[in-house]
PDB file of C-alpha atoms in Angstrom:
ATOM      1  CA  UNK A 108      23.237   2.134 -51.044  1.00 81.00           C
ATOM      2  CA  UNK A 109      19.727   1.072 -52.027  1.00 89.00           C
ATOM      3  CA  UNK A 110      17.447  -0.413 -49.395  1.00 94.00           C
ATOM      4  CA  UNK A 111      16.628  -3.939 -50.531  1.00 96.00           C
ATOM      5  CA  UNK A 112      14.010  -6.231 -49.013  1.00 97.00           C
ATOM      6  CA  UNK A 113      13.261  -9.834 -49.950  1.00 97.00           C
ATOM      7  CA  UNK A 114       9.923 -11.341 -48.941  1.00 97.00           C
ATOM      8  CA  UNK A 115      10.359 -15.069 -49.482  1.00 95.00           C
ATOM      9  CA  UNK A 116       8.675 -18.397 -48.964  1.00 96.00           C
ATOM     10  CA  UNK A 117       5.068 -17.199 -49.243  1.00 97.00           C
ATOM     11  CA  UNK A 118       2.727 -20.149 -49.356  1.00 97.00           C
ATOM     12  CA  UNK A 119       0.680 -18.140 -51.835  1.00 97.00           C
ATOM     13  CA  UNK A 120       1.729 -14.943 -53.577  1.00 97.00           C
ATOM     14  CA  UNK A 121      -1.130 -12.995 -55.190  1.00 95.00           C
ATOM     15  CA  UNK A 122       0.354 -11.003 -58.062  1.00 93.00           C
ATOM     16  CA  UNK A 123      -2.926 -10.028 -59.795  1.00 90.00           C
ATOM     17  CA  UNK A 124      -0.899 -10.299 -62.985  1.00 88.00           C
ATOM     18  CA  UNK A 125      -2.837  -9.321 -66.075  1.00 82.00           C
ATOM     19  CA  UNK A 126      -3.966  -6.324 -68.119  1.00 79.00           C
ATOM     20  CA  UNK A 127      -4.064  -2.917 -66.483  1.00 81.00           C
ATOM     21  CA  UNK A 128      -7.368  -1.323 -65.594  1.00 82.00           C
ATOM     22  CA  UNK A 129     -10.450  -2.516 -63.719  1.00 86.00           C
ATOM     23  CA  UNK A 130     -11.264  -6.208 -63.978  1.00 88.00           C
ATOM     24  CA  UNK A 131     -14.619  -7.490 -65.110  1.00 91.00           C
ATOM     25  CA  UNK A 132     -16.499 -10.755 -65.252  1.00 89.00           C
ATOM     26  CA  UNK A 133     -14.380 -13.898 -65.328  1.00 87.00           C
ATOM     27  CA  UNK A 134     -11.166 -11.833 -64.983  1.00 88.00           C
ATOM     28  CA  UNK A 135     -12.132 -11.183 -61.350  1.00 87.00           C
ATOM     29  CA  UNK A 136     -11.175 -14.809 -60.655  1.00 87.00           C
ATOM     30  CA  UNK A 137      -7.645 -14.384 -61.963  1.00 89.00           C
ATOM     31  CA  UNK A 138      -5.450 -13.727 -58.924  1.00 90.00           C
ATOM     32  CA  UNK A 139      -2.135 -14.542 -60.595  1.00 93.00           C
ATOM     33  CA  UNK A 140      -1.234 -17.022 -57.837  1.00 95.00           C
ATOM     34  CA  UNK A 141       2.343 -18.202 -57.340  1.00 97.00           C
ATOM     35  CA  UNK A 142       2.943 -21.033 -54.894  1.00 96.00           C
ATOM     36  CA  UNK A 143       6.045 -20.585 -52.706  1.00 97.00           C
ATOM     37  CA  UNK A 144       6.463 -17.049 -54.027  1.00 97.00           C
ATOM     38  CA  UNK A 145       8.869 -14.200 -53.357  1.00 97.00           C
ATOM     39  CA  UNK A 146       8.939 -10.422 -53.828  1.00 97.00           C
ATOM     40  CA  UNK A 147      12.088  -8.330 -54.228  1.00 97.00           C
ATOM     41  CA  UNK A 148      11.705  -4.669 -53.259  1.00 97.00           C
ATOM     42  CA  UNK A 149      14.311  -1.960 -53.903  1.00 96.00           C
ATOM     43  CA  UNK A 150      13.831   1.453 -52.279  1.00 94.00           C
ATOM     44  CA  UNK A 151      10.138   0.792 -51.834  1.00 90.00           C
ATOM     45  CA  UNK A 152       9.550  -0.296 -55.441  1.00 94.00           C
ATOM     46  CA  UNK A 153       8.789  -3.891 -56.413  1.00 94.00           C
ATOM     47  CA  UNK A 154      11.512  -5.094 -58.776  1.00 94.00           C
ATOM     48  CA  UNK A 155      10.787  -8.810 -59.113  1.00 95.00           C
ATOM     49  CA  UNK A 156       8.087 -11.334 -58.267  1.00 96.00           C
ATOM     50  CA  UNK A 157       8.201 -15.041 -58.876  1.00 96.00           C
ATOM     51  CA  UNK A 158       9.054 -18.347 -57.291  1.00 96.00           C
ATOM     52  CA  UNK A 159      11.240 -18.142 -54.198  1.00 96.00           C
ATOM     53  CA  UNK A 160      13.895 -20.328 -55.817  1.00 95.00           C
ATOM     54  CA  UNK A 161      14.286 -17.960 -58.773  1.00 96.00           C
ATOM     55  CA  UNK A 162      14.068 -14.620 -56.946  1.00 96.00           C
ATOM     56  CA  UNK A 163      16.387 -15.691 -54.107  1.00 94.00           C
ATOM     57  CA  UNK A 164      19.169 -16.381 -56.619  1.00 94.00           C
ATOM     58  CA  UNK A 165      19.129 -12.882 -58.132  1.00 95.00           C
ATOM     59  CA  UNK A 166      22.216 -10.784 -57.407  1.00 93.00           C
ATOM     60  CA  UNK A 167      20.255  -8.049 -55.629  1.00 93.00           C
ATOM     61  CA  UNK A 168      18.481 -10.608 -53.453  1.00 94.00           C
ATOM     62  CA  UNK A 169      21.762 -11.668 -51.913  1.00 91.00           C
ATOM     63  CA  UNK A 170      22.136  -8.171 -50.426  1.00 91.00           C
ATOM     64  CA  UNK A 171      18.574  -7.991 -49.124  1.00 95.00           C
ATOM     65  CA  UNK A 172      17.044  -7.905 -45.687  1.00 95.00           C
ATOM     66  CA  UNK A 173      14.822 -10.980 -45.608  1.00 96.00           C
ATOM     67  CA  UNK A 174      11.256 -11.404 -44.420  1.00 96.00           C
ATOM     68  CA  UNK A 175      10.269 -15.052 -44.029  1.00 97.00           C
ATOM     69  CA  UNK A 176       6.647 -15.419 -45.166  1.00 97.00           C
ATOM     70  CA  UNK A 177       6.519 -19.206 -44.805  1.00 96.00           C
ATOM     71  CA  UNK A 178       2.972 -20.491 -44.453  1.00 94.00           C
ATOM     72  CA  UNK A 179       1.491 -17.072 -45.184  1.00 96.00           C
ATOM     73  CA  UNK A 180      -0.303 -15.298 -48.015  1.00 95.00           C
ATOM     74  CA  UNK A 181       1.388 -12.229 -49.518  1.00 96.00           C
ATOM     75  CA  UNK A 182      -0.973  -9.947 -51.420  1.00 93.00           C
ATOM     76  CA  UNK A 183      -1.390  -6.324 -52.562  1.00 91.00           C
ATOM     77  CA  UNK A 184      -2.718  -3.850 -50.017  1.00 90.00           C
ATOM     78  CA  UNK A 185      -6.460  -3.264 -49.768  1.00 89.00           C
ATOM     79  CA  UNK A 186      -7.811  -0.087 -51.367  1.00 90.00           C
ATOM     80  CA  UNK A 187     -10.811   0.986 -49.268  1.00 90.00           C
ATOM     81  CA  UNK A 188     -12.928   2.972 -51.698  1.00 89.00           C
ATOM     82  CA  UNK A 189     -15.635   4.174 -49.289  1.00 90.00           C
ATOM     83  CA  UNK A 190     -15.001   5.274 -45.713  1.00 88.00           C
ATOM     84  CA  UNK A 191     -16.160   7.840 -43.165  1.00 89.00           C
ATOM     85  CA  UNK A 192     -13.295   8.094 -40.705  1.00 90.00           C
ATOM     86  CA  UNK A 193     -14.773  11.161 -38.980  1.00 90.00           C
ATOM     87  CA  UNK A 194     -18.360  11.024 -37.767  1.00 80.00           C
ATOM     88  CA  UNK A 195     -20.384  13.928 -36.433  1.00 81.00           C
ATOM     89  CA  UNK A 196     -17.697  16.336 -35.172  1.00 85.00           C
ATOM     90  CA  UNK A 197     -19.951  18.277 -32.796  1.00 79.00           C
ATOM     91  CA  UNK A 198     -17.945  20.451 -30.405  1.00 78.00           C
ATOM     92  CA  UNK A 199     -14.901  18.169 -30.458  1.00 87.00           C
ATOM     93  CA  UNK A 200     -11.591  19.924 -31.007  1.00 87.00           C
ATOM     94  CA  UNK A 201      -9.839  19.243 -34.324  1.00 86.00           C
ATOM     95  CA  UNK A 202      -6.968  17.504 -32.497  1.00 89.00           C
ATOM     96  CA  UNK A 203      -9.435  15.175 -30.780  1.00 92.00           C
ATOM     97  CA  UNK A 204     -11.059  14.292 -34.103  1.00 91.00           C
ATOM     98  CA  UNK A 205      -7.663  13.789 -35.672  1.00 91.00           C
ATOM     99  CA  UNK A 206      -6.562  11.464 -32.869  1.00 92.00           C
ATOM    100  CA  UNK A 207      -9.743   9.375 -33.190  1.00 92.00           C
ATOM    101  CA  UNK A 208      -9.404   9.205 -36.956  1.00 92.00           C
ATOM    102  CA  UNK A 209      -5.745   8.257 -36.654  1.00 92.00           C
ATOM    103  CA  UNK A 210      -6.746   5.301 -34.470  1.00 91.00           C
ATOM    104  CA  UNK A 211      -9.094   4.134 -37.233  1.00 89.00           C
ATOM    105  CA  UNK A 212      -6.362   4.648 -39.804  1.00 90.00           C
ATOM    106  CA  UNK A 213      -3.844   2.619 -37.812  1.00 90.00           C
ATOM    107  CA  UNK A 214      -6.346  -0.193 -37.337  1.00 89.00           C
ATOM    108  CA  UNK A 215      -7.006  -0.222 -41.082  1.00 88.00           C
ATOM    109  CA  UNK A 216      -3.274  -0.445 -41.805  1.00 89.00           C
ATOM    110  CA  UNK A 217      -2.927  -3.400 -39.416  1.00 88.00           C
ATOM    111  CA  UNK A 218      -5.561  -5.203 -41.458  1.00 87.00           C
ATOM    112  CA  UNK A 219      -3.843  -4.529 -44.772  1.00 88.00           C
ATOM    113  CA  UNK A 220      -5.309  -1.256 -46.049  1.00 90.00           C
ATOM    114  CA  UNK A 221      -2.791   0.907 -47.902  1.00 90.00           C
ATOM    115  CA  UNK A 222      -5.133   3.403 -49.615  1.00 92.00           C
ATOM    116  CA  UNK A 223      -8.368   4.894 -48.327  1.00 92.00           C
ATOM    117  CA  UNK A 224     -11.050   7.220 -49.649  1.00 94.00           C
ATOM    118  CA  UNK A 225     -12.541   9.300 -46.809  1.00 94.00           C
ATOM    119  CA  UNK A 226     -15.841  11.155 -47.183  1.00 94.00           C
ATOM    120  CA  UNK A 227     -17.328  14.079 -45.320  1.00 94.00           C
ATOM    121  CA  UNK A 228     -21.124  14.345 -45.102  1.00 90.00           C
ATOM    122  CA  UNK A 229     -21.727  14.113 -41.357  1.00 89.00           C
ATOM    123  CA  UNK A 230     -20.567  17.594 -40.393  1.00 87.00           C
ATOM    124  CA  UNK A 231     -24.169  18.858 -39.984  1.00 81.00           C
ATOM    125  CA  UNK A 232     -23.065  22.392 -40.923  1.00 85.00           C
ATOM    126  CA  UNK A 233     -20.551  24.282 -43.030  1.00 88.00           C
ATOM    127  CA  UNK A 234     -18.169  24.517 -40.066  1.00 90.00           C
ATOM    128  CA  UNK A 235     -18.567  20.800 -39.330  1.00 91.00           C
ATOM    129  CA  UNK A 236     -17.896  19.781 -42.920  1.00 92.00           C
ATOM    130  CA  UNK A 237     -14.774  21.956 -43.103  1.00 94.00           C
ATOM    131  CA  UNK A 238     -13.602  20.471 -39.806  1.00 94.00           C
ATOM    132  CA  UNK A 239     -13.931  16.935 -41.194  1.00 95.00           C
ATOM    133  CA  UNK A 240     -12.130  17.838 -44.411  1.00 96.00           C
ATOM    134  CA  UNK A 241      -9.301  19.473 -42.470  1.00 95.00           C
ATOM    135  CA  UNK A 242      -8.831  16.240 -40.527  1.00 94.00           C
ATOM    136  CA  UNK A 243      -8.572  14.430 -43.865  1.00 95.00           C
ATOM    137  CA  UNK A 244      -5.975  16.959 -44.965  1.00 94.00           C
ATOM    138  CA  UNK A 245      -3.921  16.456 -41.793  1.00 92.00           C
ATOM    139  CA  UNK A 246      -3.994  12.673 -42.228  1.00 91.00           C
ATOM    140  CA  UNK A 247      -2.599  12.927 -45.756  1.00 85.00           C
ATOM    141  CA  UNK A 248       0.807  13.224 -44.082  1.00 81.00           C
ATOM    142  CA  UNK A 249       0.504   9.648 -42.801  1.00 85.00           C
ATOM    143  CA  UNK A 250       2.176   6.745 -44.650  1.00 82.00           C
ATOM    144  CA  UNK A 251      -1.212   5.464 -45.864  1.00 87.00           C
ATOM    145  CA  UNK A 252      -2.558   7.108 -49.023  1.00 90.00           C
ATOM    146  CA  UNK A 253      -5.746   9.025 -48.165  1.00 93.00           C
ATOM    147  CA  UNK A 254      -8.052  10.569 -50.762  1.00 95.00           C
ATOM    148  CA  UNK A 255     -10.644  13.100 -49.573  1.00 97.00           C
ATOM    149  CA  UNK A 256     -14.220  13.458 -50.851  1.00 97.00           C
ATOM    150  CA  UNK A 257     -16.729  16.215 -50.136  1.00 97.00           C
ATOM    151  CA  UNK A 258     -20.216  14.698 -49.852  1.00 95.00           C
ATOM    152  CA  UNK A 259     -23.283  16.909 -50.277  1.00 91.00           C
ATOM    153  CA  UNK A 260     -25.913  15.628 -47.869  1.00 82.00           C
ATOM    154  CA  UNK A 261     -29.282  16.763 -46.484  1.00 74.00           C
ATOM    155  CA  UNK A 262     -27.901  16.166 -42.984  1.00 65.00           C
ATOM    156  CA  UNK A 263     -26.387  19.657 -43.127  1.00 62.00           C
ATOM    157  CA  UNK A 264     -28.184  22.360 -41.140  1.00 61.00           C
ATOM    158  CA  UNK A 265     -28.282  24.480 -44.287  1.00 61.00           C
ATOM    159  CA  UNK A 266     -30.602  21.891 -45.886  1.00 62.00           C
ATOM    160  CA  UNK A 267     -33.479  23.289 -43.779  1.00 70.00           C
ATOM    161  CA  UNK A 268     -33.822  26.060 -46.359  1.00 70.00           C
ATOM    162  CA  UNK A 269     -34.951  23.409 -48.852  1.00 77.00           C
ATOM    163  CA  UNK A 270     -33.155  21.488 -51.617  1.00 80.00           C
ATOM    164  CA  UNK A 271     -33.287  24.300 -54.185  1.00 85.00           C
ATOM    165  CA  UNK A 272     -31.641  26.917 -51.970  1.00 86.00           C
ATOM    166  CA  UNK A 273     -29.354  24.322 -50.441  1.00 86.00           C
ATOM    167  CA  UNK A 274     -27.986  23.364 -53.864  1.00 90.00           C
ATOM    168  CA  UNK A 275     -27.575  27.021 -54.737  1.00 91.00           C
ATOM    169  CA  UNK A 276     -25.598  27.504 -51.521  1.00 90.00           C
ATOM    170  CA  UNK A 277     -23.479  24.381 -51.849  1.00 93.00           C
ATOM    171  CA  UNK A 278     -22.634  25.042 -55.513  1.00 95.00           C
ATOM    172  CA  UNK A 279     -21.861  28.746 -55.095  1.00 95.00           C
ATOM    173  CA  UNK A 280     -20.107  28.596 -51.717  1.00 94.00           C
ATOM    174  CA  UNK A 281     -19.078  25.168 -50.439  1.00 95.00           C
ATOM    175  CA  UNK A 282     -17.671  23.646 -53.605  1.00 97.00           C
ATOM    176  CA  UNK A 283     -15.515  26.706 -54.476  1.00 98.00           C
ATOM    177  CA  UNK A 284     -14.370  26.937 -50.840  1.00 97.00           C
ATOM    178  CA  UNK A 285     -13.377  23.278 -50.669  1.00 97.00           C
ATOM    179  CA  UNK A 286     -11.590  23.521 -54.009  1.00 98.00           C
ATOM    180  CA  UNK A 287      -9.778  26.740 -53.142  1.00 97.00           C
ATOM    181  CA  UNK A 288      -8.485  25.266 -49.877  1.00 97.00           C
ATOM    182  CA  UNK A 289      -7.600  21.960 -51.577  1.00 97.00           C
ATOM    183  CA  UNK A 290      -9.631  19.982 -49.052  1.00 97.00           C
ATOM    184  CA  UNK A 291     -11.000  17.326 -51.413  1.00 97.00           C
ATOM    185  CA  UNK A 292     -10.285  15.691 -54.759  1.00 97.00           C
ATOM    186  CA  UNK A 293     -13.771  14.235 -55.302  1.00 98.00           C
ATOM    187  CA  UNK A 294     -17.294  15.605 -55.033  1.00 98.00           C
ATOM    188  CA  UNK A 295     -20.110  13.206 -54.139  1.00 97.00           C
ATOM    189  CA  UNK A 296     -23.886  13.576 -53.723  1.00 95.00           C
ATOM    190  CA  UNK A 297     -26.737  11.409 -52.483  1.00 90.00           C
ATOM    191  CA  UNK A 298     -29.192  10.768 -55.313  1.00 89.00           C
ATOM    192  CA  UNK A 299     -31.988   8.969 -53.507  1.00 83.00           C
ATOM    193  CA  UNK A 300     -35.734   9.390 -53.077  1.00 79.00           C
ATOM    194  CA  UNK A 301     -35.257  10.929 -49.632  1.00 77.00           C
ATOM    195  CA  UNK A 302     -32.459  13.313 -50.642  1.00 82.00           C
ATOM    196  CA  UNK A 303     -31.758  14.766 -54.090  1.00 87.00           C
ATOM    197  CA  UNK A 304     -33.425  13.787 -57.330  1.00 88.00           C
ATOM    198  CA  UNK A 305     -31.671  13.452 -60.659  1.00 91.00           C
ATOM    199  CA  UNK A 306     -32.194  17.117 -61.567  1.00 92.00           C
ATOM    200  CA  UNK A 307     -30.485  18.360 -58.406  1.00 92.00           C
ATOM    201  CA  UNK A 308     -27.713  15.777 -58.652  1.00 94.00           C
ATOM    202  CA  UNK A 309     -26.960  16.817 -62.241  1.00 96.00           C
ATOM    203  CA  UNK A 310     -26.755  20.460 -61.233  1.00 96.00           C
ATOM    204  CA  UNK A 311     -24.365  19.684 -58.390  1.00 97.00           C
ATOM    205  CA  UNK A 312     -22.126  17.299 -60.318  1.00 98.00           C
ATOM    206  CA  UNK A 313     -21.764  19.649 -63.293  1.00 98.00           C
ATOM    207  CA  UNK A 314     -20.831  22.507 -60.956  1.00 98.00           C
ATOM    208  CA  UNK A 315     -18.267  20.259 -59.258  1.00 98.00           C
ATOM    209  CA  UNK A 316     -16.857  19.077 -62.575  1.00 98.00           C
ATOM    210  CA  UNK A 317     -16.508  22.649 -63.807  1.00 98.00           C
ATOM    211  CA  UNK A 318     -14.409  23.410 -60.723  1.00 98.00           C
ATOM    212  CA  UNK A 319     -12.118  20.482 -61.432  1.00 98.00           C
ATOM    213  CA  UNK A 320     -13.441  17.852 -59.012  1.00 98.00           C
ATOM    214  CA  UNK A 321     -13.617  14.185 -59.951  1.00 98.00           C
ATOM    215  CA  UNK A 322     -17.181  12.902 -59.515  1.00 98.00           C
ATOM    216  CA  UNK A 323     -18.866  10.231 -57.411  1.00 96.00           C
ATOM    217  CA  UNK A 324     -22.502   9.474 -56.648  1.00 94.00           C
ATOM    218  CA  UNK A 325     -24.377   7.779 -53.781  1.00 90.00           C
ATOM    219  CA  UNK A 326     -27.158   5.562 -55.141  1.00 86.00           C
ATOM    220  CA  UNK A 327     -28.402   3.765 -52.043  1.00 71.00           C
ATOM    221  CA  UNK A 328     -31.609   1.956 -51.276  1.00 66.00           C
ATOM    222  CA  UNK A 329     -34.495   3.682 -53.047  1.00 69.00           C
ATOM    223  CA  UNK A 330     -32.189   5.595 -55.354  1.00 69.00           C
ATOM    224  CA  UNK A 331     -33.712   8.257 -57.560  1.00 70.00           C
ATOM    225  CA  UNK A 332     -34.861   7.143 -60.987  1.00 76.00           C
ATOM    226  CA  UNK A 333     -32.057   7.404 -63.515  1.00 88.00           C
ATOM    227  CA  UNK A 334     -29.336   8.017 -60.910  1.00 92.00           C
ATOM    228  CA  UNK A 335     -26.895   5.440 -62.283  1.00 94.00           C
ATOM    229  CA  UNK A 336     -27.622   6.541 -65.848  1.00 94.00           C
ATOM    230  CA  UNK A 337     -26.725  10.114 -64.847  1.00 96.00           C
ATOM    231  CA  UNK A 338     -23.512   8.990 -63.151  1.00 96.00           C
ATOM    232  CA  UNK A 339     -22.421   7.142 -66.277  1.00 96.00           C
ATOM    233  CA  UNK A 340     -23.415  10.039 -68.527  1.00 97.00           C
ATOM    234  CA  UNK A 341     -21.288  12.500 -66.530  1.00 97.00           C
ATOM    235  CA  UNK A 342     -18.337  10.133 -66.259  1.00 96.00           C
ATOM    236  CA  UNK A 343     -18.497   9.592 -62.495  1.00 97.00           C
ATOM    237  CA  UNK A 344     -15.636   7.509 -61.147  1.00 96.00           C
ATOM    238  CA  UNK A 345     -18.032   5.439 -59.049  1.00 95.00           C
ATOM    239  CA  UNK A 346     -21.595   4.853 -57.933  1.00 95.00           C
ATOM    240  CA  UNK A 347     -21.641   3.887 -54.252  1.00 92.00           C
ATOM    241  CA  UNK A 348     -24.078   1.419 -52.621  1.00 88.00           C
ATOM    242  CA  UNK A 349     -25.818   0.496 -55.920  1.00 87.00           C
ATOM    243  CA  UNK A 350     -28.257  -1.563 -53.846  1.00 87.00           C
ATOM    244  CA  UNK A 351     -31.173  -1.401 -56.260  1.00 85.00           C
ATOM    245  CA  UNK A 352     -29.221  -1.401 -59.525  1.00 91.00           C
ATOM    246  CA  UNK A 353     -31.334  -2.903 -62.307  1.00 92.00           C
ATOM    247  CA  UNK A 354     -30.210  -5.089 -65.185  1.00 94.00           C
ATOM    248  CA  UNK A 355     -30.403  -2.037 -67.468  1.00 94.00           C
ATOM    249  CA  UNK A 356     -28.212  -0.130 -65.012  1.00 94.00           C
ATOM    250  CA  UNK A 357     -25.727  -3.000 -65.080  1.00 95.00           C
ATOM    251  CA  UNK A 358     -25.515  -2.897 -68.862  1.00 96.00           C
ATOM    252  CA  UNK A 359     -24.826   0.838 -68.749  1.00 95.00           C
ATOM    253  CA  UNK A 360     -22.102   0.383 -66.129  1.00 96.00           C
ATOM    254  CA  UNK A 361     -20.544  -2.497 -68.055  1.00 96.00           C
ATOM    255  CA  UNK A 362     -20.059  -0.250 -71.081  1.00 95.00           C
ATOM    256  CA  UNK A 363     -18.522   2.564 -69.031  1.00 95.00           C
ATOM    257  CA  UNK A 364     -15.535   3.288 -66.810  1.00 94.00           C
ATOM    258  CA  UNK A 365     -17.789   3.949 -63.797  1.00 96.00           C
ATOM    259  CA  UNK A 366     -17.190   1.475 -60.983  1.00 95.00           C
ATOM    260  CA  UNK A 367     -19.943   0.121 -58.752  1.00 94.00           C
ATOM    261  CA  UNK A 368     -18.770   0.381 -55.135  1.00 92.00           C
ATOM    262  CA  UNK A 369     -20.688  -2.033 -52.915  1.00 90.00           C
ATOM    263  CA  UNK A 370     -21.124  -1.637 -49.157  1.00 85.00           C
ATOM    264  CA  UNK A 371     -22.115  -5.042 -47.740  1.00 81.00           C
ATOM    265  CA  UNK A 372     -20.717  -4.136 -44.326  1.00 74.00           C
ATOM    266  CA  UNK A 373     -23.300  -1.384 -43.887  1.00 74.00           C
ATOM    267  CA  UNK A 374     -26.242  -3.664 -44.670  1.00 71.00           C
ATOM    268  CA  UNK A 375     -24.852  -6.399 -42.443  1.00 74.00           C
ATOM    269  CA  UNK A 376     -24.331  -4.032 -39.520  1.00 71.00           C
ATOM    270  CA  UNK A 377     -27.786  -2.474 -39.851  1.00 72.00           C
ATOM    271  CA  UNK A 378     -29.516  -5.768 -40.579  1.00 74.00           C
ATOM    272  CA  UNK A 379     -30.940  -4.163 -43.697  1.00 68.00           C
ATOM    273  CA  UNK A 380     -31.928  -5.907 -46.897  1.00 70.00           C
ATOM    274  CA  UNK A 381     -31.613  -6.296 -49.767  1.00 78.00           C
ATOM    275  CA  UNK A 382     -27.898  -6.469 -50.447  1.00 83.00           C
ATOM    276  CA  UNK A 383     -26.576  -5.126 -53.738  1.00 87.00           C
ATOM    277  CA  UNK A 384     -26.995  -7.593 -56.641  1.00 91.00           C
ATOM    278  CA  UNK A 385     -23.267  -8.341 -56.847  1.00 92.00           C
ATOM    279  CA  UNK A 386     -23.540 -11.557 -58.878  1.00 94.00           C
ATOM    280  CA  UNK A 387     -25.817  -9.931 -61.457  1.00 95.00           C
ATOM    281  CA  UNK A 388     -23.423  -6.992 -61.763  1.00 95.00           C
ATOM    282  CA  UNK A 389     -20.412  -9.278 -62.171  1.00 95.00           C
ATOM    283  CA  UNK A 390     -22.137 -11.451 -64.771  1.00 95.00           C
ATOM    284  CA  UNK A 391     -23.088  -8.294 -66.685  1.00 96.00           C
ATOM    285  CA  UNK A 392     -19.443  -7.196 -66.896  1.00 95.00           C
ATOM    286  CA  UNK A 393     -19.542  -4.389 -64.327  1.00 96.00           C
ATOM    287  CA  UNK A 394     -16.312  -3.457 -62.584  1.00 94.00           C
ATOM    288  CA  UNK A 395     -16.772  -3.675 -58.800  1.00 92.00           C
ATOM    289  CA  UNK A 396     -15.107  -2.329 -55.688  1.00 90.00           C
ATOM    290  CA  UNK A 397     -16.010  -2.708 -52.008  1.00 82.00           C
ATOM    291  CA  UNK A 398     -15.702  -0.805 -48.731  1.00 72.00           C
ATOM    292  CA  UNK A 399     -14.631  -2.127 -45.355  1.00 59.00           C
ATOM    293  CA  UNK A 400     -16.764  -0.840 -42.477  1.00 49.00           C
ATOM    294  CA  UNK A 401     -18.054   2.503 -41.118  1.00 45.00           C
ATOM    295  CA  UNK A 402     -16.583   5.442 -39.273  1.00 42.00           C
ATOM    296  CA  UNK A 403     -15.323   6.039 -35.747  1.00 42.00           C
TER     297      UNK A 403
END
């Protein structure tokens, strides 16, 4: 027998009905609201959405376990597209890190997150980075969907040899190692004045792409000149932070499939300004995403 669930009586049901793909501009306002809405779910798959009166009278609905959502909002789960669920691992045992990360994961689920991208980048060494990525791998067995990203960062001890040798090391050793062990789906790099310039970022991203990674790029405050242009050129899935995106950058993003991921929580927590120019990006037709908070 199929497992059937009926969520009924929602004061507002957000269907996000509309064309597939990222939304842009005025389409971001279209939530596909249904007042007094219902959702019929069969074996974990949504079969029907609509008014409670209509959905309740369907044959399958009469066999369903009911959830009364009266006075509540029913909406799709939140996809957190930028998260560090493991901070500096130090000497902590993998099980300790996993337990801490699981607490963060459970808290995220309680607040409506159903999918999360988790980045490395704070391992401070090869061993630390691998430890973080292995925690990600262990958490993939949880009900929440977790996507792992390897982030090249100058925080690593190996960066002391300088950016040129560091990139040589990370491209020839770390990326192949992470790919071979299936520890990440995405490769990310900081392209900022204080980290890697456009030349180094290009080298890294091309090496990652050749290995089969999907690409991302950090373009934070004081991003390197041409960082967003490079991300668009190489078909990066996202540019994260995008704090100092210019109008020209916005036009490039609007004509691409690269999504600008904004991190207002970071700026708010640190008391740092400016915030990313979200309204300018929206008005230019850029597709946006947002993170939640930081790591444990």
